[in-house]
Amino acid sequence: MSLPEIVSREQWRAAREELLVKEKAATRARDALNAERRALPMVEVIEEYVFEGGDGKATLLDLFEGRHQLVVYHFMFAPEWEAGCRTCSAFLDQIGQLAHLQARDTTFAAVSRAPFTRILPFKARMGWSVPWYSACGPDFNLDFEVTLERDGELVERPGLSCFLRDRDRVFHTYSTYGRGLDGLGSTTGFLDLTALGRQEKWEEPQGRASAFGNPAGAGPVRYHDEYEG
C-alpha cells in the first residue's frame, strides 16, 4: 500500500500552501459556475402532476409548502421494489436539519415512483423526517429523466431537480444526475443549485431574492430552533 510521503512540518506547510493556491482558484471557479447556473433560463411546468404524501393527494405546487423554491431529490424506488435504493438511502442519511434551507425560502422533498404505502414503512425504518412523496404514475419521473425507457423497460437513476414558484406558476430551473450529486447534502450545496442561490449580497445577479420578499438577502445562520416560522 502506498501512503503519503513523510516530511517535516516545514515541508508539509510549503506543500499545503502550494495546494491552497489551487483550492482558492477552484473556489472562485465554482462561484463563477454557480452564477452561470443561476443565469440559466427556466421552463414553466404546466403538467398537472399528482403525488401522494402523508396528507393525501398533492400537486407540485403543494410540495413547495408555501415557499418560493423547491429542491426535489429523485429517490430510486420503483413500484415493484421491496425497499429503496441503498445509494439513495446513504444520500438521505447525510441530510441534516432542513430548518436552514427553509429559512432561505426553500423546501426539500424526496419523490419516488413506489406507492406511498411502501415508502412509509421504509421511511420509518430509516428514521427519516424529510417530506417524501409518491409520484403516482411514471410521468413525473419520465419527464424529468430519472426514469428512462430502455428495451421496453423502465430503468431508474438518481437525480435532483430545482423549481421556482411565482405565485401559482411553477418553473423548472435546474436538474442534475449521477456524479452531479457528488458532494451534495449541505444547505449551501443545495442552494447553489437553485435560481435564488444562497441569497447573500455578494452573489450575482444581485438583488434577485428581493423579488420574493427578501430585500436584505439571507439573514445570519441561527441555531435551527431559533428560526421564526
PDB file of C-alpha atoms in Angstrom:
ATOM      1  CA  MET A   1       0.000   0.000   0.000  1.00  0.00           C
ATOM      2  CA  SER A   2       1.326   3.416  -0.991  1.00  0.00           C
ATOM      3  CA  LEU A   3       0.964   6.043   1.752  1.00  0.00           C
ATOM      4  CA  PRO A   4       1.779   9.772   1.561  1.00  0.00           C
ATOM      5  CA  GLU A   5       5.433  10.715   1.898  1.00  0.00           C
ATOM      6  CA  ILE A   6       6.645  11.515   5.430  1.00  0.00           C
ATOM      7  CA  VAL A   7       8.153  15.016   5.624  1.00  0.00           C
ATOM      8  CA  SER A   8       8.969  17.707   8.178  1.00  0.00           C
ATOM      9  CA  ARG A   9       6.365  20.209   9.375  1.00  0.00           C
ATOM     10  CA  GLU A  10       8.027  22.947   7.296  1.00  0.00           C
ATOM     11  CA  GLN A  11       7.923  20.824   4.134  1.00  0.00           C
ATOM     12  CA  TRP A  12       4.283  19.953   4.775  1.00  0.00           C
ATOM     13  CA  ARG A  13       3.385  23.629   5.251  1.00  0.00           C
ATOM     14  CA  ALA A  14       5.079  24.601   1.976  1.00  0.00           C
ATOM     15  CA  ALA A  15       3.254  21.850   0.079  1.00  0.00           C
ATOM     16  CA  ARG A  16      -0.014  22.807   1.765  1.00  0.00           C
ATOM     17  CA  GLU A  17       0.334  26.478   0.772  1.00  0.00           C
ATOM     18  CA  GLU A  18       1.045  25.453  -2.819  1.00  0.00           C
ATOM     19  CA  LEU A  19      -2.133  23.376  -2.873  1.00  0.00           C
ATOM     20  CA  LEU A  20      -4.092  26.194  -1.198  1.00  0.00           C
ATOM     21  CA  VAL A  21      -3.490  28.410  -4.223  1.00  0.00           C
ATOM     22  CA  LYS A  22      -5.197  25.806  -6.411  1.00  0.00           C
ATOM     23  CA  GLU A  23      -8.020  25.331  -3.892  1.00  0.00           C
ATOM     24  CA  LYS A  24      -8.784  29.059  -3.867  1.00  0.00           C
ATOM     25  CA  ALA A  25      -8.776  29.096  -7.665  1.00  0.00           C
ATOM     26  CA  ALA A  26     -11.223  26.191  -7.625  1.00  0.00           C
ATOM     27  CA  THR A  27     -13.463  28.089  -5.177  1.00  0.00           C
ATOM     28  CA  ARG A  28     -13.508  31.153  -7.447  1.00  0.00           C
ATOM     29  CA  ALA A  29     -14.259  28.930 -10.438  1.00  0.00           C
ATOM     30  CA  ARG A  30     -17.097  27.275  -8.520  1.00  0.00           C
ATOM     31  CA  ASP A  31     -18.573  30.673  -7.613  1.00  0.00           C
ATOM     32  CA  ALA A  32     -18.453  31.667 -11.295  1.00  0.00           C
ATOM     33  CA  LEU A  33     -20.086  28.385 -12.306  1.00  0.00           C
ATOM     34  CA  ASN A  34     -22.839  28.867  -9.722  1.00  0.00           C
ATOM     35  CA  ALA A  35     -23.503  32.355 -11.130  1.00  0.00           C
ATOM     36  CA  GLU A  36     -23.824  30.844 -14.619  1.00  0.00           C
ATOM     37  CA  ARG A  37     -26.230  28.258 -13.224  1.00  0.00           C
ATOM     38  CA  ARG A  38     -28.403  30.997 -11.712  1.00  0.00           C
ATOM     39  CA  ALA A  39     -28.392  32.692 -15.120  1.00  0.00           C
ATOM     40  CA  LEU A  40     -29.935  29.654 -16.801  1.00  0.00           C
ATOM     41  CA  PRO A  41     -33.384  30.202 -18.337  1.00  0.00           C
ATOM     42  CA  MET A  42     -36.337  28.399 -16.788  1.00  0.00           C
ATOM     43  CA  VAL A  43     -39.291  26.429 -18.142  1.00  0.00           C
ATOM     44  CA  GLU A  44     -42.853  26.715 -16.862  1.00  0.00           C
ATOM     45  CA  VAL A  45     -44.274  23.418 -15.635  1.00  0.00           C
ATOM     46  CA  ILE A  46     -47.800  23.205 -16.994  1.00  0.00           C
ATOM     47  CA  GLU A  47     -48.341  19.467 -16.480  1.00  0.00           C
ATOM     48  CA  GLU A  48     -50.693  18.607 -13.628  1.00  0.00           C
ATOM     49  CA  TYR A  49     -48.678  16.046 -11.721  1.00  0.00           C
ATOM     50  CA  VAL A  50     -50.354  14.245  -8.829  1.00  0.00           C
ATOM     51  CA  PHE A  51     -48.373  12.980  -5.837  1.00  0.00           C
ATOM     52  CA  GLU A  52     -49.338  11.162  -2.676  1.00  0.00           C
ATOM     53  CA  GLY A  53     -47.921  12.031   0.724  1.00  0.00           C
ATOM     54  CA  GLY A  54     -48.757  11.962   4.381  1.00  0.00           C
ATOM     55  CA  ASP A  55     -51.695  14.335   3.883  1.00  0.00           C
ATOM     56  CA  GLY A  56     -53.079  12.550   0.820  1.00  0.00           C
ATOM     57  CA  LYS A  57     -53.008  13.827  -2.752  1.00  0.00           C
ATOM     58  CA  ALA A  58     -50.750  16.772  -3.587  1.00  0.00           C
ATOM     59  CA  THR A  59     -49.801  18.829  -6.623  1.00  0.00           C
ATOM     60  CA  LEU A  60     -46.300  20.022  -7.474  1.00  0.00           C
ATOM     61  CA  LEU A  61     -47.341  23.433  -6.151  1.00  0.00           C
ATOM     62  CA  ASP A  62     -48.322  21.807  -2.841  1.00  0.00           C
ATOM     63  CA  LEU A  63     -44.830  20.362  -2.465  1.00  0.00           C
ATOM     64  CA  PHE A  64     -43.439  23.915  -2.040  1.00  0.00           C
ATOM     65  CA  GLU A  65     -45.268  24.178   1.317  1.00  0.00           C
ATOM     66  CA  GLY A  66     -45.775  27.883   0.630  1.00  0.00           C
ATOM     67  CA  ARG A  67     -42.098  28.666  -0.015  1.00  0.00           C
ATOM     68  CA  HIS A  68     -40.703  30.025  -3.282  1.00  0.00           C
ATOM     69  CA  GLN A  69     -38.157  27.299  -4.025  1.00  0.00           C
ATOM     70  CA  LEU A  70     -38.356  23.527  -4.095  1.00  0.00           C
ATOM     71  CA  VAL A  71     -35.495  21.025  -4.291  1.00  0.00           C
ATOM     72  CA  VAL A  72     -36.653  17.525  -5.236  1.00  0.00           C
ATOM     73  CA  TYR A  73     -34.404  14.524  -4.738  1.00  0.00           C
ATOM     74  CA  HIS A  74     -35.429  11.791  -7.180  1.00  0.00           C
ATOM     75  CA  PHE A  75     -35.059   8.767  -4.898  1.00  0.00           C
ATOM     76  CA  MET A  76     -34.705   5.463  -6.747  1.00  0.00           C
ATOM     77  CA  PHE A  77     -37.582   3.294  -5.515  1.00  0.00           C
ATOM     78  CA  ALA A  78     -39.517   1.517  -8.271  1.00  0.00           C
ATOM     79  CA  PRO A  79     -43.079   0.318  -7.595  1.00  0.00           C
ATOM     80  CA  GLU A  80     -42.063  -3.347  -7.601  1.00  0.00           C
ATOM     81  CA  TRP A  81     -39.098  -2.912  -5.226  1.00  0.00           C
ATOM     82  CA  GLU A  82     -39.356  -4.027  -1.605  1.00  0.00           C
ATOM     83  CA  ALA A  83     -37.010  -1.279  -0.380  1.00  0.00           C
ATOM     84  CA  GLY A  84     -35.412   1.929  -1.600  1.00  0.00           C
ATOM     85  CA  CYS A  85     -32.041   2.199  -3.305  1.00  0.00           C
ATOM     86  CA  ARG A  86     -29.060   1.798  -0.932  1.00  0.00           C
ATOM     87  CA  THR A  87     -27.094   4.631  -2.539  1.00  0.00           C
ATOM     88  CA  CYS A  88     -30.087   6.971  -2.398  1.00  0.00           C
ATOM     89  CA  SER A  89     -30.581   5.961   1.217  1.00  0.00           C
ATOM     90  CA  ALA A  90     -26.996   6.918   2.019  1.00  0.00           C
ATOM     91  CA  PHE A  91     -27.656  10.265   0.328  1.00  0.00           C
ATOM     92  CA  LEU A  92     -30.669  11.000   2.569  1.00  0.00           C
ATOM     93  CA  ASP A  93     -28.741   9.830   5.626  1.00  0.00           C
ATOM     94  CA  GLN A  94     -26.339  12.752   5.253  1.00  0.00           C
ATOM     95  CA  ILE A  95     -29.005  15.476   5.122  1.00  0.00           C
ATOM     96  CA  GLY A  96     -29.271  17.402   8.380  1.00  0.00           C
ATOM     97  CA  GLN A  97     -31.698  19.984   9.679  1.00  0.00           C
ATOM     98  CA  LEU A  98     -33.995  21.306   6.958  1.00  0.00           C
ATOM     99  CA  ALA A  99     -34.656  24.461   9.007  1.00  0.00           C
ATOM    100  CA  HIS A 100     -31.607  26.128   7.458  1.00  0.00           C
ATOM    101  CA  LEU A 101     -32.971  25.563   3.934  1.00  0.00           C
ATOM    102  CA  GLN A 102     -36.473  26.581   4.954  1.00  0.00           C
ATOM    103  CA  ALA A 103     -35.155  29.825   6.457  1.00  0.00           C
ATOM    104  CA  ARG A 104     -33.947  30.625   2.947  1.00  0.00           C
ATOM    105  CA  ASP A 105     -37.395  30.088   1.471  1.00  0.00           C
ATOM    106  CA  THR A 106     -36.539  26.631   0.126  1.00  0.00           C
ATOM    107  CA  THR A 107     -38.325  23.317   0.659  1.00  0.00           C
ATOM    108  CA  PHE A 108     -36.635  19.942   0.279  1.00  0.00           C
ATOM    109  CA  ALA A 109     -38.585  16.788  -0.619  1.00  0.00           C
ATOM    110  CA  ALA A 110     -37.921  13.308  -1.953  1.00  0.00           C
ATOM    111  CA  VAL A 111     -40.048  11.774  -4.721  1.00  0.00           C
ATOM    112  CA  SER A 112     -40.196   8.145  -5.838  1.00  0.00           C
ATOM    113  CA  ARG A 113     -42.399   6.008  -8.107  1.00  0.00           C
ATOM    114  CA  ALA A 114     -43.072   3.476  -5.361  1.00  0.00           C
ATOM    115  CA  PRO A 115     -46.554   3.671  -3.822  1.00  0.00           C
ATOM    116  CA  PHE A 116     -46.749   5.665  -0.609  1.00  0.00           C
ATOM    117  CA  THR A 117     -47.827   2.552   1.288  1.00  0.00           C
ATOM    118  CA  ARG A 118     -44.382   1.114   0.512  1.00  0.00           C
ATOM    119  CA  ILE A 119     -42.492   4.365   1.073  1.00  0.00           C
ATOM    120  CA  LEU A 120     -43.955   4.978   4.532  1.00  0.00           C
ATOM    121  CA  PRO A 121     -42.648   1.841   6.318  1.00  0.00           C
ATOM    122  CA  PHE A 122     -39.234   2.167   4.669  1.00  0.00           C
ATOM    123  CA  LYS A 123     -39.024   5.832   5.738  1.00  0.00           C
ATOM    124  CA  ALA A 124     -39.896   4.781   9.306  1.00  0.00           C
ATOM    125  CA  ARG A 125     -37.264   2.041   9.208  1.00  0.00           C
ATOM    126  CA  MET A 126     -34.615   4.567   8.157  1.00  0.00           C
ATOM    127  CA  GLY A 127     -35.740   7.115  10.757  1.00  0.00           C
ATOM    128  CA  TRP A 128     -36.066   9.984   8.276  1.00  0.00           C
ATOM    129  CA  SER A 129     -38.275  13.047   8.718  1.00  0.00           C
ATOM    130  CA  VAL A 130     -37.816  14.594   5.258  1.00  0.00           C
ATOM    131  CA  PRO A 131     -41.018  15.017   3.229  1.00  0.00           C
ATOM    132  CA  TRP A 132     -41.313  12.089   0.810  1.00  0.00           C
ATOM    133  CA  TYR A 133     -43.953  11.695  -1.875  1.00  0.00           C
ATOM    134  CA  SER A 134     -45.050   9.013  -4.277  1.00  0.00           C
ATOM    135  CA  ALA A 135     -45.241  10.080  -7.904  1.00  0.00           C
ATOM    136  CA  CYS A 136     -48.488   8.293  -8.739  1.00  0.00           C
ATOM    137  CA  GLY A 137     -47.718   7.073 -12.253  1.00  0.00           C
ATOM    138  CA  PRO A 138     -44.433   7.351 -14.180  1.00  0.00           C
ATOM    139  CA  ASP A 139     -44.944  10.688 -15.978  1.00  0.00           C
ATOM    140  CA  PHE A 140     -43.117  12.922 -13.464  1.00  0.00           C
ATOM    141  CA  ASN A 141     -40.040  10.713 -13.385  1.00  0.00           C
ATOM    142  CA  LEU A 142     -40.057  10.263 -17.156  1.00  0.00           C
ATOM    143  CA  ASP A 143     -40.420  13.993 -17.806  1.00  0.00           C
ATOM    144  CA  PHE A 144     -37.505  14.818 -15.504  1.00  0.00           C
ATOM    145  CA  GLU A 145     -35.396  11.990 -16.933  1.00  0.00           C
ATOM    146  CA  VAL A 146     -34.860   9.911 -13.801  1.00  0.00           C
ATOM    147  CA  THR A 147     -36.944   7.026 -15.115  1.00  0.00           C
ATOM    148  CA  LEU A 148     -35.714   6.009 -18.561  1.00  0.00           C
ATOM    149  CA  GLU A 149     -37.184   3.648 -21.133  1.00  0.00           C
ATOM    150  CA  ARG A 150     -34.645   1.059 -22.278  1.00  0.00           C
ATOM    151  CA  ASP A 151     -35.538  -2.002 -24.355  1.00  0.00           C
ATOM    152  CA  GLY A 152     -39.173  -1.677 -23.368  1.00  0.00           C
ATOM    153  CA  GLU A 153     -38.443  -1.492 -19.646  1.00  0.00           C
ATOM    154  CA  LEU A 154     -38.340   1.390 -17.166  1.00  0.00           C
ATOM    155  CA  VAL A 155     -34.948   1.961 -15.554  1.00  0.00           C
ATOM    156  CA  GLU A 156     -34.320   4.226 -12.549  1.00  0.00           C
ATOM    157  CA  ARG A 157     -31.457   6.635 -11.967  1.00  0.00           C
ATOM    158  CA  PRO A 158     -30.866   9.151  -9.154  1.00  0.00           C
ATOM    159  CA  GLY A 159     -31.223  12.865  -9.752  1.00  0.00           C
ATOM    160  CA  LEU A 160     -32.121  16.210  -8.265  1.00  0.00           C
ATOM    161  CA  SER A 161     -34.366  18.946  -9.685  1.00  0.00           C
ATOM    162  CA  CYS A 162     -34.915  22.552  -8.612  1.00  0.00           C
ATOM    163  CA  PHE A 163     -38.119  24.540  -9.030  1.00  0.00           C
ATOM    164  CA  LEU A 164     -39.116  28.163  -8.511  1.00  0.00           C
ATOM    165  CA  ARG A 165     -42.625  29.384  -7.689  1.00  0.00           C
ATOM    166  CA  ASP A 166     -44.000  32.758  -8.786  1.00  0.00           C
ATOM    167  CA  ARG A 167     -47.452  32.951  -7.185  1.00  0.00           C
ATOM    168  CA  ASP A 168     -49.252  29.893  -8.601  1.00  0.00           C
ATOM    169  CA  ARG A 169     -46.863  29.376 -11.516  1.00  0.00           C
ATOM    170  CA  VAL A 170     -44.125  26.758 -11.158  1.00  0.00           C
ATOM    171  CA  PHE A 171     -40.879  26.809 -13.133  1.00  0.00           C
ATOM    172  CA  HIS A 172     -38.191  24.167 -13.579  1.00  0.00           C
ATOM    173  CA  THR A 173     -34.777  25.815 -13.217  1.00  0.00           C
ATOM    174  CA  TYR A 174     -32.208  23.006 -12.942  1.00  0.00           C
ATOM    175  CA  SER A 175     -31.607  19.250 -12.806  1.00  0.00           C
ATOM    176  CA  THR A 176     -28.529  17.102 -12.282  1.00  0.00           C
ATOM    177  CA  TYR A 177     -27.887  13.352 -12.240  1.00  0.00           C
ATOM    178  CA  GLY A 178     -25.330  10.715 -11.296  1.00  0.00           C
ATOM    179  CA  ARG A 179     -21.957  12.286 -10.490  1.00  0.00           C
ATOM    180  CA  GLY A 180     -23.641  15.692 -10.374  1.00  0.00           C
ATOM    181  CA  LEU A 181     -24.913  14.625  -6.943  1.00  0.00           C
ATOM    182  CA  ASP A 182     -21.395  14.130  -5.564  1.00  0.00           C
ATOM    183  CA  GLY A 183     -20.694  16.333  -2.577  1.00  0.00           C
ATOM    184  CA  LEU A 184     -24.324  17.407  -2.112  1.00  0.00           C
ATOM    185  CA  GLY A 185     -26.157  17.188   1.196  1.00  0.00           C
ATOM    186  CA  SER A 186     -25.312  20.511   2.819  1.00  0.00           C
ATOM    187  CA  THR A 187     -27.574  23.576   2.893  1.00  0.00           C
ATOM    188  CA  THR A 188     -25.180  25.668   0.793  1.00  0.00           C
ATOM    189  CA  GLY A 189     -24.673  22.811  -1.669  1.00  0.00           C
ATOM    190  CA  PHE A 190     -28.400  22.631  -2.366  1.00  0.00           C
ATOM    191  CA  LEU A 191     -28.846  26.417  -2.500  1.00  0.00           C
ATOM    192  CA  ASP A 192     -26.014  26.728  -5.021  1.00  0.00           C
ATOM    193  CA  LEU A 193     -28.145  24.705  -7.455  1.00  0.00           C
ATOM    194  CA  THR A 194     -31.194  26.979  -7.160  1.00  0.00           C
ATOM    195  CA  ALA A 195     -32.223  30.100  -9.050  1.00  0.00           C
ATOM    196  CA  LEU A 196     -32.068  32.257  -5.904  1.00  0.00           C
ATOM    197  CA  GLY A 197     -28.797  30.764  -4.675  1.00  0.00           C
ATOM    198  CA  ARG A 198     -27.666  31.429  -1.112  1.00  0.00           C
ATOM    199  CA  GLN A 199     -29.426  34.821  -1.216  1.00  0.00           C
ATOM    200  CA  GLU A 200     -26.311  36.587   0.033  1.00  0.00           C
ATOM    201  CA  LYS A 201     -25.336  40.097  -1.056  1.00  0.00           C
ATOM    202  CA  TRP A 202     -22.113  39.083  -2.820  1.00  0.00           C
ATOM    203  CA  GLU A 203     -23.850  36.735  -5.268  1.00  0.00           C
ATOM    204  CA  GLU A 204     -24.611  37.588  -8.881  1.00  0.00           C
ATOM    205  CA  PRO A 205     -27.117  38.580 -10.091  1.00  0.00           C
ATOM    206  CA  GLN A 206     -27.576  40.852  -7.107  1.00  0.00           C
ATOM    207  CA  GLY A 207     -30.979  41.589  -5.631  1.00  0.00           C
ATOM    208  CA  ARG A 208     -32.792  38.616  -7.146  1.00  0.00           C
ATOM    209  CA  ALA A 209     -34.144  37.456  -3.774  1.00  0.00           C
ATOM    210  CA  SER A 210     -35.765  40.872  -3.252  1.00  0.00           C
ATOM    211  CA  ALA A 211     -38.344  39.966  -5.904  1.00  0.00           C
ATOM    212  CA  PHE A 212     -39.579  37.320  -3.468  1.00  0.00           C
ATOM    213  CA  GLY A 213     -39.804  39.479  -0.368  1.00  0.00           C
ATOM    214  CA  ASN A 214     -36.242  39.190   0.890  1.00  0.00           C
ATOM    215  CA  PRO A 215     -34.660  42.602   0.103  1.00  0.00           C
ATOM    216  CA  ALA A 216     -31.866  42.246   2.666  1.00  0.00           C
ATOM    217  CA  GLY A 217     -30.752  38.865   1.428  1.00  0.00           C
ATOM    218  CA  ALA A 218     -30.416  35.836   3.656  1.00  0.00           C
ATOM    219  CA  GLY A 219     -30.239  36.530   7.362  1.00  0.00           C
ATOM    220  CA  PRO A 220     -27.479  35.173   9.592  1.00  0.00           C
ATOM    221  CA  VAL A 221     -27.281  31.477  10.301  1.00  0.00           C
ATOM    222  CA  ARG A 222     -29.009  30.627  13.576  1.00  0.00           C
ATOM    223  CA  TYR A 223     -29.491  27.615  15.764  1.00  0.00           C
ATOM    224  CA  HIS A 224     -32.076  25.548  13.935  1.00  0.00           C
ATOM    225  CA  ASP A 225     -34.658  26.022  16.715  1.00  0.00           C
ATOM    226  CA  GLU A 226     -34.380  29.820  16.612  1.00  0.00           C
ATOM    227  CA  TYR A 227     -35.664  30.495  13.108  1.00  0.00           C
ATOM    228  CA  GLU A 228     -39.008  32.264  13.044  1.00  0.00           C
ATOM    229  CA  GLY A 229     -41.851  30.468  11.308  1.00  0.00           C
TER     230      GLY A 229
END
